[in-house]
Amino acid sequence: MPVSQQILGQFGLLRSLPRDVLEDLSARMQLKEVARRAVVATKDAPATELGFLVSGRLQGVDFTVDGRSVGLYFVDPGDFFSELSVIDAQPASEFVVAASTSTVALLEAQAARDLIFRFPDLSRHVMLRLATRLRAVTAQRTLLGLPNPFQRLCVLIMQLAQQASAAAGPLSIPQVPTHQELAIMINASRETVTRAFQVLFTHGVLLREGDELRVLNARMLQDIADGRQEPPKA
């Protein structure tokens, strides 16, 4: 199914393109529905398409040598993925899987490369994204080096809340990931994450309202994340 220009307008990467280029993309790109947990992009071969998320949520994941999955980042609507493999034509460094039923728009890799190299605004946007990914990977490695899973969870919650919240506004995560998704990002079990949340809820550090997770005591959460305070007891 071709992608309407209205849908293309959701993507910050494409908004600066001339109208005739958008018209061409509208005819060339395809929409695809993907089921929850389906692999959207593999690491076994160079990406054949640059992907854009229309709805749902995706997660970049990899696997340790003993087969455990490790969550690396999330892709939310309006965002794009597989850009690194598209640019250098090398196999991706992670899988991208659907964290929920999702709709993606796909652009053939060579056409995407041509656009990125042709339009400076696209090049700048992609370079900023790659820099963000690199910083996220560095932060993830630091997080996984912490010995306490409770502390790792607090670090991750602070990171996600700071990314999602306005600079001066209250910290919150509007679409909080599932306990399983958080667990694979901190190399812990789902049960460990669930118990940690129960403690943080009980002590008034966090509040769950529907799909939103609000941080009520950012100082305490940050102190636990930084190792200045021991996690509270259940």
Short mmCIF file of C-alpha atoms in Angstrom, two decimals:
data_model
loop_
_atom_site.label_atom_id
_atom_site.label_comp_id
_atom_site.label_asym_id
_atom_site.label_seq_id
_atom_site.Cartn_x
_atom_site.Cartn_y
_atom_site.Cartn_z
CA MET A 1 0.00 0.00 0.00
CA PRO A 2 1.51 3.41 -0.98
CA VAL A 3 2.12 5.93 1.79
CA SER A 4 0.07 9.14 1.75
CA GLN A 5 1.80 12.51 2.04
CA GLN A 6 -0.22 13.11 5.19
CA ILE A 7 1.55 10.15 6.79
CA LEU A 8 4.93 11.30 5.48
CA GLY A 9 4.32 14.62 7.22
CA GLN A 10 4.55 12.81 10.58
CA PHE A 11 8.28 12.25 10.10
CA GLY A 12 10.65 15.06 11.02
CA LEU A 13 13.32 13.54 8.78
CA LEU A 14 11.20 14.14 5.66
CA ARG A 15 9.47 17.46 6.36
CA SER A 16 12.12 19.62 4.70
CA LEU A 17 11.91 17.77 1.38
CA PRO A 18 10.48 19.55 -1.70
CA ARG A 19 6.90 18.76 -2.62
CA ASP A 20 7.83 16.87 -5.80
CA VAL A 21 10.22 14.63 -3.86
CA LEU A 22 7.51 13.89 -1.28
CA GLU A 23 5.11 13.01 -4.09
CA ASP A 24 7.64 10.56 -5.47
CA LEU A 25 8.21 9.04 -2.02
CA SER A 26 4.47 8.71 -1.50
CA ALA A 27 4.28 6.48 -4.57
CA ARG A 28 7.46 4.47 -3.82
CA MET A 29 7.15 3.75 -0.10
CA GLN A 30 5.06 0.93 1.25
CA LEU A 31 3.09 0.47 4.48
CA LYS A 32 3.43 -2.79 6.38
CA GLU A 33 1.59 -4.13 9.43
CA VAL A 34 3.74 -6.12 11.85
CA ALA A 35 2.58 -8.32 14.74
CA ARG A 36 3.86 -7.95 18.29
CA ARG A 37 7.30 -9.59 18.73
CA ALA A 38 7.81 -9.88 14.97
CA VAL A 39 11.33 -9.13 13.70
CA VAL A 40 11.13 -5.93 11.67
CA ALA A 41 14.85 -5.63 10.83
CA THR A 42 17.57 -8.26 11.20
CA LYS A 43 21.28 -7.98 11.99
CA ASP A 44 22.26 -10.88 9.71
CA ALA A 45 22.48 -8.86 6.49
CA PRO A 46 22.61 -5.22 5.33
CA ALA A 47 19.29 -3.42 5.62
CA THR A 48 17.25 -3.50 2.44
CA GLU A 49 15.01 -0.63 3.59
CA LEU A 50 14.98 2.47 5.76
CA GLY A 51 12.03 2.13 8.12
CA PHE A 52 9.69 4.74 9.59
CA LEU A 53 7.33 3.94 12.45
CA VAL A 54 3.77 5.12 11.81
CA SER A 55 2.14 3.56 14.90
CA GLY A 56 2.98 1.16 17.69
CA ARG A 57 6.43 0.74 19.24
CA LEU A 58 9.63 -1.03 18.20
CA GLN A 59 12.66 -2.03 20.24
CA GLY A 60 16.28 -2.51 19.22
CA VAL A 61 17.59 -5.72 20.81
CA ASP A 62 20.65 -7.94 20.71
CA PHE A 63 21.59 -11.22 22.34
CA THR A 64 24.40 -12.22 24.68
CA VAL A 65 26.57 -15.26 24.02
CA ASP A 66 24.35 -17.32 26.34
CA GLY A 67 21.22 -16.37 24.42
CA ARG A 68 19.75 -13.70 26.70
CA SER A 69 18.15 -10.72 24.98
CA VAL A 70 19.37 -7.21 25.78
CA GLY A 71 17.19 -4.20 25.00
CA LEU A 72 19.09 -1.25 23.52
CA TYR A 73 16.57 1.45 22.58
CA PHE A 74 12.95 2.10 21.61
CA VAL A 75 11.55 3.47 18.36
CA ASP A 76 8.38 5.53 18.77
CA PRO A 77 5.91 6.85 16.13
CA GLY A 78 7.45 9.53 13.93
CA ASP A 79 10.90 8.00 14.29
CA PHE A 80 13.02 6.01 11.83
CA PHE A 81 15.29 2.97 12.09
CA SER A 82 17.97 0.93 10.25
CA GLU A 83 19.74 4.15 9.27
CA LEU A 84 23.27 2.93 10.11
CA SER A 85 23.03 -0.18 7.94
CA VAL A 86 21.39 1.81 5.15
CA ILE A 87 24.24 4.33 5.11
CA ASP A 88 27.22 1.95 5.16
CA ALA A 89 25.54 -1.07 3.53
CA GLN A 90 26.89 -3.32 6.30
CA PRO A 91 24.87 -5.71 8.50
CA ALA A 92 23.06 -3.97 11.33
CA SER A 93 24.49 -4.29 14.84
CA GLU A 94 21.11 -5.26 16.38
CA PHE A 95 17.66 -6.63 15.61
CA VAL A 96 14.58 -4.40 15.59
CA VAL A 97 11.45 -6.14 16.89
CA ALA A 98 7.86 -4.99 17.37
CA ALA A 99 7.18 -4.30 21.05
CA SER A 100 3.50 -3.98 20.11
CA THR A 101 1.40 -4.38 16.97
CA SER A 102 2.84 -1.70 14.70
CA THR A 103 2.64 -0.09 11.28
CA VAL A 104 5.84 0.81 9.47
CA ALA A 105 6.56 2.68 6.23
CA LEU A 106 9.49 1.34 4.23
CA LEU A 107 11.78 3.00 1.68
CA GLU A 108 14.22 0.94 -0.39
CA ALA A 109 17.78 1.33 0.92
CA GLN A 110 19.41 2.74 -2.22
CA ALA A 111 16.68 5.36 -2.61
CA ALA A 112 17.10 6.29 1.07
CA ARG A 113 20.88 6.63 0.66
CA ASP A 114 20.41 8.86 -2.37
CA LEU A 115 18.08 11.14 -0.40
CA ILE A 116 20.38 11.34 2.62
CA PHE A 117 23.43 12.20 0.53
CA ARG A 118 21.52 14.61 -1.71
CA PHE A 119 19.78 16.79 0.90
CA PRO A 120 21.94 18.44 3.62
CA ASP A 121 19.00 18.72 6.05
CA LEU A 122 18.48 14.96 5.89
CA SER A 123 22.21 14.36 6.34
CA ARG A 124 22.24 16.58 9.42
CA HIS A 125 19.16 14.87 10.88
CA VAL A 126 20.66 11.41 10.40
CA MET A 127 24.04 12.45 11.83
CA LEU A 128 22.33 13.80 14.95
CA ARG A 129 20.42 10.54 15.26
CA LEU A 130 23.62 8.49 14.98
CA ALA A 131 25.23 10.67 17.65
CA THR A 132 22.21 10.10 19.90
CA ARG A 133 22.41 6.34 19.33
CA LEU A 134 26.14 6.36 20.17
CA ARG A 135 25.55 8.25 23.41
CA ALA A 136 22.71 5.87 24.28
CA VAL A 137 24.92 2.82 23.73
CA THR A 138 27.60 4.36 25.95
CA ALA A 139 25.04 5.05 28.68
CA GLN A 140 23.66 1.52 28.33
CA ARG A 141 27.10 0.00 28.83
CA THR A 142 27.59 2.09 31.96
CA LEU A 143 24.16 1.04 33.23
CA LEU A 144 24.86 -2.67 32.68
CA GLY A 145 28.10 -2.33 34.63
CA LEU A 146 26.21 -1.52 37.83
CA PRO A 147 26.05 -4.55 40.16
CA ASN A 148 22.56 -3.94 41.59
CA PRO A 149 19.50 -4.50 39.34
CA PHE A 150 17.40 -2.12 41.49
CA GLN A 151 19.95 0.63 40.84
CA ARG A 152 20.05 -0.22 37.13
CA LEU A 153 16.26 0.12 36.95
CA CYS A 154 16.35 3.53 38.66
CA VAL A 155 19.01 4.72 36.20
CA LEU A 156 16.89 3.55 33.26
CA ILE A 157 13.70 5.17 34.59
CA MET A 158 15.52 8.48 35.02
CA GLN A 159 16.94 8.24 31.49
CA LEU A 160 13.56 7.48 29.91
CA ALA A 161 11.77 10.17 31.94
CA GLN A 162 14.35 12.83 31.09
CA GLN A 163 14.11 11.94 27.40
CA ALA A 164 10.30 12.16 27.43
CA SER A 165 9.75 15.21 29.65
CA ALA A 166 10.05 18.93 29.00
CA ALA A 167 13.20 20.57 30.38
CA ALA A 168 11.42 22.33 33.26
CA GLY A 169 8.40 20.08 33.60
CA PRO A 170 7.70 17.14 35.92
CA LEU A 171 9.40 13.88 35.03
CA SER A 172 7.19 11.21 33.50
CA ILE A 173 7.17 8.46 30.88
CA PRO A 174 3.94 8.79 28.84
CA GLN A 175 4.07 5.29 27.33
CA VAL A 176 5.98 3.29 29.90
CA PRO A 177 7.51 0.06 28.56
CA THR A 178 6.36 -3.27 29.93
CA HIS A 179 8.22 -4.90 32.80
CA GLN A 180 9.63 -7.46 30.36
CA GLU A 181 10.92 -4.75 28.02
CA LEU A 182 12.56 -2.93 30.93
CA ALA A 183 13.99 -6.19 32.24
CA ILE A 184 15.90 -6.98 29.08
CA MET A 185 17.32 -3.45 29.06
CA ILE A 186 18.83 -3.88 32.54
CA ASN A 187 19.74 -7.58 32.25
CA ALA A 188 17.33 -8.69 34.97
CA SER A 189 14.25 -10.88 35.25
CA ARG A 190 10.72 -9.54 34.81
CA GLU A 191 9.97 -10.61 38.39
CA THR A 192 12.87 -8.50 39.68
CA VAL A 193 11.53 -5.45 37.85
CA THR A 194 8.01 -6.06 39.17
CA ARG A 195 9.23 -6.30 42.77
CA ALA A 196 11.31 -3.13 42.38
CA PHE A 197 8.31 -1.22 41.04
CA GLN A 198 6.18 -2.38 43.96
CA VAL A 199 8.77 -0.98 46.38
CA LEU A 200 9.02 2.33 44.50
CA PHE A 201 5.22 2.66 44.39
CA THR A 202 4.91 1.84 48.11
CA HIS A 203 7.47 4.50 49.07
CA GLY A 204 5.86 7.18 46.89
CA VAL A 205 8.75 7.46 44.44
CA LEU A 206 6.66 6.55 41.39
CA LEU A 207 2.97 6.64 40.43
CA ARG A 208 1.35 4.67 37.62
CA GLU A 209 -1.63 6.32 35.89
CA GLY A 210 -2.81 4.26 32.93
CA ASP A 211 0.10 4.00 30.50
CA GLU A 212 1.95 6.91 32.13
CA LEU A 213 4.61 6.52 34.80
CA ARG A 214 5.10 9.66 36.90
CA VAL A 215 8.20 10.36 38.99
CA LEU A 216 7.01 11.83 42.29
CA ASN A 217 10.35 11.84 44.12
CA ALA A 218 13.03 12.51 41.52
CA ARG A 219 15.68 13.26 44.13
CA MET A 220 15.32 9.89 45.83
CA LEU A 221 15.23 8.09 42.48
CA GLN A 222 18.38 9.91 41.36
CA ASP A 223 20.14 9.22 44.68
CA ILE A 224 19.48 5.49 44.28
CA ALA A 225 20.60 5.64 40.65
CA ASP A 226 23.84 7.40 41.65
CA GLY A 227 24.51 5.00 44.51
CA ARG A 228 24.18 7.69 47.18
CA GLN A 229 21.22 5.91 48.77
CA GLU A 230 20.41 2.26 49.29
CA PRO A 231 17.16 1.04 47.70
CA PRO A 232 14.30 1.13 50.23
CA LYS A 233 13.13 -2.11 51.76
CA ALA A 234 9.88 -3.71 50.68
#
